[in-house]
Amino acid sequence: MATKLAVLTSGGDAPGMNAALRSVVRAAIYRDWNVVGIARGFAGLLEEEFRPLFRRSVGGIIHRGGTMLRTARCEAFATVEGQRQALAFLERIGVDRLIVIGGDGSMAGARALAEAGLPTVTIPGTIDNDMAGTDYTIGFDSAVNTALQAVNMIRDTAYSHERIAIVEVMGRHSGHIALSTAAACGAEFVLVPELTFHMDDLTAKLRRCRYDGKKHGIIIVAEGVMSGYELAERLHAVTDYEPSITVLGYIQRGGAPSAYDVTTASRMGDLAVDIAAEPGAGHLIAMRDNRIVAVPYADIGDTKRGLDMQLYQLIDELSM
Ligand code: F6P
């Protein structure tokens, strides 16, 4: 019987997910496998929403943000009962392998299915870039470039009006987007959920800048620390600054993927199919030392990818 592969996208969408889907579908068909796409992540497994995918089904999506299969966060699937139901459904439609494109929560779901006997492979896809086991997740580069473009425009007006601009970026639990955006735009200060924020550090930095003749400044704050509005209020309460506030929000998750994300997604999708072809319960496709490799779920710890503290120091050093 021909191999039948199911593929789904899960969790928050990320630019490049469509490129990964295209790669998975075409690499699998190249091997003469049958492919089905599951709609709306693990929710689609429980609601039995699927369709066959062919080469042409994934035409014209390489450059599109979002995910053509749609996505969801599904609490019912986190239960043993939900997982049993999903496995029974996949068995009924003849699926013998599953590729999941998503973040940590999605990998946990894929891993649970692998432990229950269905071979699964996870392709890391989230703008947060905080997954355990991999140095890179698809979508991060695009999200940072989107944020950077916006901040560069905000800088023009902050400079002209000699103002402090606060820009709130995404990252409920992770400061990677904030950190990389801050480094790329030359921000004066960055707040990330991983590090405790002290208002004194911020006011001291702004004082030093002012003393040095700098009349404008950019502060990047990850949403997980506090909102841009709260930060502005707290700063205004102890200084004479009246910062402008911009919340970038979901524009960071949408939009066309960068060249790096499309290429990485294409390579990861292809390797995911190769690994799915081999016997073995489950793997994460990971970026390690700039190489794309497969890592067994069992070898991945719980520790999320840490912040680059050197970059954090560099932002402070170079923005004086
Ligand atoms: O996709 C990642 C992310 O954008 C996080 O930065 C954020 O914490 C979360 O998703 C918010 O997603 P939602 O509003 O869809 O719950």
Short mmCIF file of C-alpha atoms and ligand atoms in Angstrom, two decimals:
data_model
loop_
_atom_site.label_atom_id
_atom_site.label_comp_id
_atom_site.label_asym_id
_atom_site.label_seq_id
_atom_site.Cartn_x
_atom_site.Cartn_y
_atom_site.Cartn_z
CA MET A 1 0.00 0.00 0.00
CA ALA A 2 1.33 3.47 -0.87
CA THR A 3 2.52 5.67 1.96
CA LYS A 4 -0.07 8.25 2.98
CA LEU A 5 1.25 11.40 4.61
CA ALA A 6 -0.86 13.97 6.44
CA VAL A 7 0.39 17.52 6.97
CA LEU A 8 -0.98 20.30 9.17
CA THR A 9 -0.02 23.75 10.44
CA SER A 10 -0.68 24.58 14.08
CA GLY A 11 -0.39 27.39 16.65
CA GLY A 12 0.30 30.99 15.65
CA ASP A 13 0.85 31.34 11.91
CA ALA A 14 4.25 32.43 10.61
CA PRO A 15 5.53 33.70 7.26
CA GLY A 16 7.11 30.74 5.46
CA MET A 17 4.61 28.13 6.63
CA ASN A 18 3.17 28.02 3.12
CA ALA A 19 6.63 27.52 1.63
CA ALA A 20 7.18 24.62 4.05
CA LEU A 21 3.83 23.11 3.03
CA ARG A 22 4.69 23.41 -0.64
CA SER A 23 8.00 21.70 -0.01
CA VAL A 24 6.48 18.85 2.03
CA VAL A 25 3.71 18.18 -0.49
CA ARG A 26 5.97 18.21 -3.55
CA ALA A 27 8.79 16.23 -1.91
CA ALA A 28 6.27 13.59 -0.81
CA ILE A 29 4.63 13.37 -4.25
CA TYR A 30 8.11 13.07 -5.78
CA ARG A 31 8.34 9.85 -3.75
CA ASP A 32 4.96 8.70 -5.08
CA TRP A 33 3.27 9.17 -1.69
CA ASN A 34 -0.30 10.29 -1.27
CA VAL A 35 -0.73 13.48 0.73
CA VAL A 36 -3.66 14.91 2.66
CA GLY A 37 -3.83 18.36 4.25
CA ILE A 38 -5.56 18.68 7.61
CA ALA A 39 -7.40 21.98 8.12
CA ARG A 40 -6.92 24.19 11.21
CA GLY A 41 -4.19 22.22 12.94
CA PHE A 42 -5.04 19.57 15.52
CA ALA A 43 -8.63 20.87 15.61
CA GLY A 44 -9.03 19.55 12.06
CA LEU A 45 -8.00 16.08 13.23
CA LEU A 46 -10.81 16.10 15.78
CA GLU A 47 -13.32 17.60 13.38
CA GLU A 48 -12.14 15.33 10.56
CA GLU A 49 -11.53 18.15 8.12
CA PHE A 50 -9.07 17.16 5.40
CA ARG A 51 -8.50 17.16 1.66
CA PRO A 52 -6.09 15.47 -0.71
CA LEU A 53 -3.19 17.67 -1.81
CA PHE A 54 -1.54 17.50 -5.23
CA ARG A 55 1.38 19.37 -6.80
CA ARG A 56 -0.95 22.04 -8.10
CA SER A 57 -2.73 22.38 -4.75
CA VAL A 58 0.35 24.14 -3.41
CA GLY A 59 0.98 26.30 -6.51
CA GLY A 60 1.13 30.08 -6.06
CA ILE A 61 1.63 30.01 -2.28
CA ILE A 62 5.42 30.17 -1.91
CA HIS A 63 5.36 33.95 -1.42
CA ARG A 64 2.26 34.18 0.73
CA GLY A 65 2.13 34.75 4.49
CA GLY A 66 -0.30 32.87 6.72
CA THR A 67 -1.09 29.24 5.98
CA MET A 68 -3.36 27.91 3.24
CA LEU A 69 -4.41 25.06 5.55
CA ARG A 70 -5.33 27.56 8.27
CA THR A 71 -4.30 27.05 11.86
CA ALA A 72 -5.66 26.94 15.40
CA ARG A 73 -4.72 26.36 19.01
CA CYS A 74 -6.68 23.30 20.15
CA GLU A 75 -7.10 22.53 23.86
CA ALA A 76 -9.19 19.39 23.30
CA PHE A 77 -6.24 17.79 21.53
CA ALA A 78 -4.05 18.17 24.63
CA THR A 79 -6.09 15.42 26.36
CA VAL A 80 -5.37 11.70 25.99
CA GLU A 81 -8.95 11.27 24.79
CA GLY A 82 -8.42 13.90 22.06
CA GLN A 83 -5.22 12.23 20.92
CA ARG A 84 -6.89 8.81 20.78
CA GLN A 85 -9.69 10.25 18.67
CA ALA A 86 -7.16 11.84 16.31
CA LEU A 87 -5.22 8.59 15.91
CA ALA A 88 -8.40 6.63 15.21
CA PHE A 89 -9.38 9.14 12.54
CA LEU A 90 -5.97 9.07 10.85
CA GLU A 91 -5.97 5.28 10.86
CA ARG A 92 -9.45 5.23 9.32
CA ILE A 93 -8.34 7.43 6.40
CA GLY A 94 -5.17 5.37 5.94
CA VAL A 95 -2.60 7.92 7.11
CA ASP A 96 0.64 6.34 8.34
CA ARG A 97 2.83 9.44 8.80
CA LEU A 98 2.22 13.01 9.96
CA ILE A 99 4.19 16.22 9.49
CA VAL A 100 3.33 19.11 11.81
CA ILE A 101 4.46 22.68 11.13
CA GLY A 102 4.35 24.86 14.27
CA GLY A 103 5.92 25.89 17.57
CA ASP A 104 6.52 24.24 20.95
CA GLY A 105 2.87 23.40 21.66
CA SER A 106 2.51 21.87 18.21
CA MET A 107 5.65 19.80 18.72
CA ALA A 108 4.25 18.55 22.06
CA GLY A 109 1.14 17.36 20.17
CA ALA A 110 3.23 15.69 17.45
CA ARG A 111 5.38 14.05 20.08
CA ALA A 112 2.35 12.66 21.92
CA LEU A 113 1.13 11.06 18.69
CA ALA A 114 4.60 9.62 18.02
CA GLU A 115 4.66 8.11 21.51
CA ALA A 116 1.28 6.55 20.76
CA GLY A 117 2.74 4.88 17.67
CA LEU A 118 2.24 7.22 14.70
CA PRO A 119 5.56 8.42 13.17
CA THR A 120 5.59 12.22 13.17
CA VAL A 121 8.04 14.93 12.16
CA THR A 122 7.82 18.56 13.35
CA ILE A 123 9.00 21.48 11.25
CA PRO A 124 9.66 24.49 13.52
CA GLY A 125 7.42 27.39 12.53
CA THR A 126 6.79 30.37 14.82
CA ILE A 127 7.83 33.99 14.67
CA ASP A 128 9.01 33.76 18.30
CA ASN A 129 12.18 31.72 17.56
CA ASP A 130 12.10 30.30 21.08
CA MET A 131 11.65 26.56 20.49
CA ALA A 132 13.70 24.04 22.39
CA GLY A 133 16.05 21.99 20.21
CA THR A 134 16.56 24.38 17.30
CA ASP A 135 18.49 27.61 16.73
CA TYR A 136 15.90 28.84 14.24
CA THR A 137 12.15 28.71 13.60
CA ILE A 138 10.57 29.60 10.26
CA GLY A 139 8.99 33.07 10.28
CA PHE A 140 11.38 34.82 12.66
CA ASP A 141 13.48 36.56 9.99
CA SER A 142 10.36 37.84 8.21
CA ALA A 143 8.81 39.10 11.46
CA VAL A 144 11.98 40.94 12.47
CA ASN A 145 12.27 42.53 9.02
CA THR A 146 8.65 43.68 9.19
CA ALA A 147 9.26 45.19 12.63
CA LEU A 148 12.51 46.77 11.44
CA GLN A 149 10.84 48.48 8.47
CA ALA A 150 8.22 49.96 10.78
CA VAL A 151 10.75 51.13 13.38
CA ASN A 152 12.92 52.77 10.73
CA MET A 153 9.93 54.86 9.69
CA ILE A 154 9.13 55.69 13.31
CA ARG A 155 12.76 56.76 13.82
CA ASP A 156 12.46 59.40 11.07
CA THR A 157 9.67 61.15 12.88
CA ALA A 158 11.16 60.60 16.37
CA TYR A 159 14.36 62.30 15.17
CA SER A 160 12.49 65.19 13.57
CA HIS A 161 10.44 65.88 16.70
CA GLU A 162 13.28 65.12 19.12
CA ARG A 163 11.14 62.53 20.83
CA ILE A 164 11.38 59.18 22.53
CA ALA A 165 9.47 56.51 20.60
CA ILE A 166 8.26 53.37 22.31
CA VAL A 167 7.57 50.45 19.95
CA GLU A 168 5.79 47.38 21.31
CA VAL A 169 6.60 44.17 19.44
CA MET A 170 5.30 40.61 19.76
CA GLY A 171 6.65 38.07 22.20
CA ARG A 172 4.45 37.08 25.11
CA HIS A 173 7.08 34.81 26.60
CA SER A 174 10.03 35.43 24.35
CA GLY A 175 12.27 38.44 23.70
CA HIS A 176 13.94 37.28 20.50
CA ILE A 177 11.92 39.51 18.18
CA ALA A 178 12.45 42.51 20.48
CA LEU A 179 16.18 41.85 20.78
CA SER A 180 16.86 41.33 17.07
CA THR A 181 14.69 44.29 16.08
CA ALA A 182 16.45 46.50 18.63
CA ALA A 183 19.87 45.43 17.37
CA ALA A 184 18.93 45.98 13.74
CA CYS A 185 17.36 49.42 14.26
CA GLY A 186 19.97 50.71 16.72
CA ALA A 187 17.50 51.10 19.59
CA GLU A 188 18.61 52.85 22.76
CA PHE A 189 16.90 50.36 25.07
CA VAL A 190 15.14 47.00 24.85
CA LEU A 191 12.82 45.26 27.33
CA VAL A 192 12.47 41.47 27.12
CA PRO A 193 10.45 39.01 29.23
CA GLU A 194 13.56 36.97 30.08
CA LEU A 195 15.25 39.84 31.98
CA THR A 196 13.94 41.88 34.90
CA PHE A 197 13.29 45.47 33.92
CA HIS A 198 14.47 48.31 36.18
CA MET A 199 13.14 51.79 35.40
CA ASP A 200 16.38 53.27 36.80
CA ASP A 201 18.39 51.57 34.04
CA LEU A 202 16.18 53.12 31.39
CA THR A 203 16.20 56.63 32.87
CA ALA A 204 19.99 56.48 33.38
CA LYS A 205 20.47 55.49 29.73
CA LEU A 206 18.21 58.27 28.49
CA ARG A 207 20.06 60.77 30.70
CA ARG A 208 23.41 59.68 29.28
CA CYS A 209 22.08 60.00 25.74
CA ARG A 210 20.70 63.48 26.42
CA TYR A 211 23.98 64.59 28.01
CA ASP A 212 25.74 63.38 24.88
CA GLY A 213 23.50 65.51 22.67
CA LYS A 214 21.11 62.81 21.50
CA LYS A 215 17.61 64.23 21.39
CA HIS A 216 15.58 61.27 20.22
CA GLY A 217 15.49 57.61 21.16
CA ILE A 218 13.89 54.28 20.34
CA ILE A 219 12.73 51.88 23.06
CA ILE A 220 11.62 48.42 21.98
CA VAL A 221 9.39 46.56 24.42
CA ALA A 222 8.25 42.95 24.03
CA GLU A 223 4.51 42.64 24.76
CA GLY A 224 5.24 40.07 27.47
CA VAL A 225 6.98 42.64 29.67
CA MET A 226 4.24 45.28 29.61
CA SER A 227 2.33 47.23 27.01
CA GLY A 228 3.89 50.21 25.27
CA TYR A 229 1.19 52.38 26.89
CA GLU A 230 2.06 51.22 30.40
CA LEU A 231 5.75 51.81 29.78
CA ALA A 232 5.05 55.34 28.48
CA GLU A 233 2.99 56.15 31.57
CA ARG A 234 5.61 54.80 33.93
CA LEU A 235 8.39 56.69 32.15
CA HIS A 236 6.39 59.91 32.11
CA ALA A 237 5.73 59.55 35.85
CA VAL A 238 9.45 59.83 36.67
CA THR A 239 10.81 62.02 33.83
CA ASP A 240 9.71 64.88 31.58
CA TYR A 241 9.59 62.57 28.51
CA GLU A 242 6.30 62.27 26.64
CA PRO A 243 7.03 59.29 24.40
CA SER A 244 5.12 58.34 21.28
CA ILE A 245 3.73 54.79 21.36
CA THR A 246 3.34 52.35 18.48
CA VAL A 247 2.01 48.82 18.89
CA LEU A 248 3.08 46.77 15.88
CA GLY A 249 0.80 43.80 16.67
CA TYR A 250 -0.20 41.25 14.08
CA ILE A 251 1.50 42.89 11.11
CA GLN A 252 4.59 41.04 12.39
CA ARG A 253 2.91 37.67 11.89
CA GLY A 254 1.52 38.34 8.42
CA GLY A 255 3.02 39.34 5.10
CA ALA A 256 5.33 37.75 2.58
CA PRO A 257 8.15 35.57 3.93
CA SER A 258 11.75 36.73 3.52
CA ALA A 259 14.10 34.94 1.13
CA TYR A 260 15.77 33.32 4.13
CA ASP A 261 12.47 31.98 5.47
CA VAL A 262 11.35 30.60 2.09
CA THR A 263 14.69 28.88 1.53
CA THR A 264 14.85 27.49 5.05
CA ALA A 265 11.24 26.31 4.88
CA SER A 266 11.90 24.59 1.55
CA ARG A 267 14.95 22.80 2.89
CA MET A 268 13.28 21.82 6.15
CA GLY A 269 10.19 20.51 4.34
CA ASP A 270 12.30 18.31 2.10
CA LEU A 271 14.31 16.87 5.00
CA ALA A 272 11.08 16.29 6.97
CA VAL A 273 9.83 14.02 4.16
CA ASP A 274 13.18 12.19 4.01
CA ILE A 275 13.02 11.57 7.76
CA ALA A 276 9.35 10.56 7.62
CA ALA A 277 10.39 7.89 5.11
CA GLU A 278 12.71 6.26 7.63
CA PRO A 279 11.52 3.98 10.42
CA GLY A 280 11.47 5.71 13.81
CA ALA A 281 8.95 7.36 16.02
CA GLY A 282 9.50 11.09 15.82
CA HIS A 283 11.85 13.96 15.07
CA LEU A 284 12.16 17.71 15.07
CA ILE A 285 13.76 19.25 12.01
CA ALA A 286 16.22 21.69 13.55
CA MET A 287 18.77 24.33 12.65
CA ARG A 288 22.01 23.67 14.48
CA ASP A 289 25.28 25.46 13.74
CA ASN A 290 23.73 26.71 10.49
CA ARG A 291 22.92 23.18 9.32
CA ILE A 292 19.50 21.63 8.98
CA VAL A 293 19.35 18.33 10.82
CA ALA A 294 16.81 15.92 12.33
CA VAL A 295 16.78 15.51 16.11
CA PRO A 296 14.77 12.77 17.87
CA TYR A 297 12.12 14.23 20.20
CA ALA A 298 13.70 12.24 23.03
CA ASP A 299 16.93 14.25 22.67
CA ILE A 300 15.23 17.63 23.03
CA GLY A 301 15.09 19.05 26.54
CA ASP A 302 12.47 21.43 27.91
CA THR A 303 14.71 24.47 27.85
CA LYS A 304 13.55 27.12 25.42
CA ARG A 305 16.18 28.80 23.28
CA GLY A 306 17.98 31.38 25.43
CA LEU A 307 18.58 35.02 24.63
CA ASP A 308 21.80 36.14 23.00
CA MET A 309 23.23 38.17 25.89
CA GLN A 310 26.16 39.38 23.78
CA LEU A 311 23.70 41.00 21.41
CA TYR A 312 21.89 42.52 24.39
CA GLN A 313 25.15 44.13 25.61
CA LEU A 314 26.02 45.27 22.10
CA ILE A 315 22.71 47.13 21.74
CA ASP A 316 23.53 49.13 24.87
CA GLU A 317 27.14 49.73 23.88
CA LEU A 318 26.49 50.91 20.33
CA SER A 319 23.47 53.10 21.01
CA MET A 320 25.38 55.71 23.01
O1 F6P B 1 2.95 33.47 17.18
C1 F6P B 1 3.67 33.90 18.27
C2 F6P B 1 2.91 34.94 19.04
O2 F6P B 1 2.73 36.01 18.21
C3 F6P B 1 3.53 35.40 20.33
O3 F6P B 1 4.52 36.35 20.20
C4 F6P B 1 2.36 35.89 21.11
O4 F6P B 1 2.59 35.74 22.46
C5 F6P B 1 1.24 35.03 20.64
O5 F6P B 1 1.65 34.47 19.40
C6 F6P B 1 -0.05 35.74 20.49
O6 F6P B 1 -0.92 35.00 19.69
P1 F6P B 1 -2.49 35.04 19.78
O7 F6P B 1 -2.87 36.47 19.95
O8 F6P B 1 -2.93 34.45 18.49
O9 F6P B 1 -2.86 34.21 20.97
#
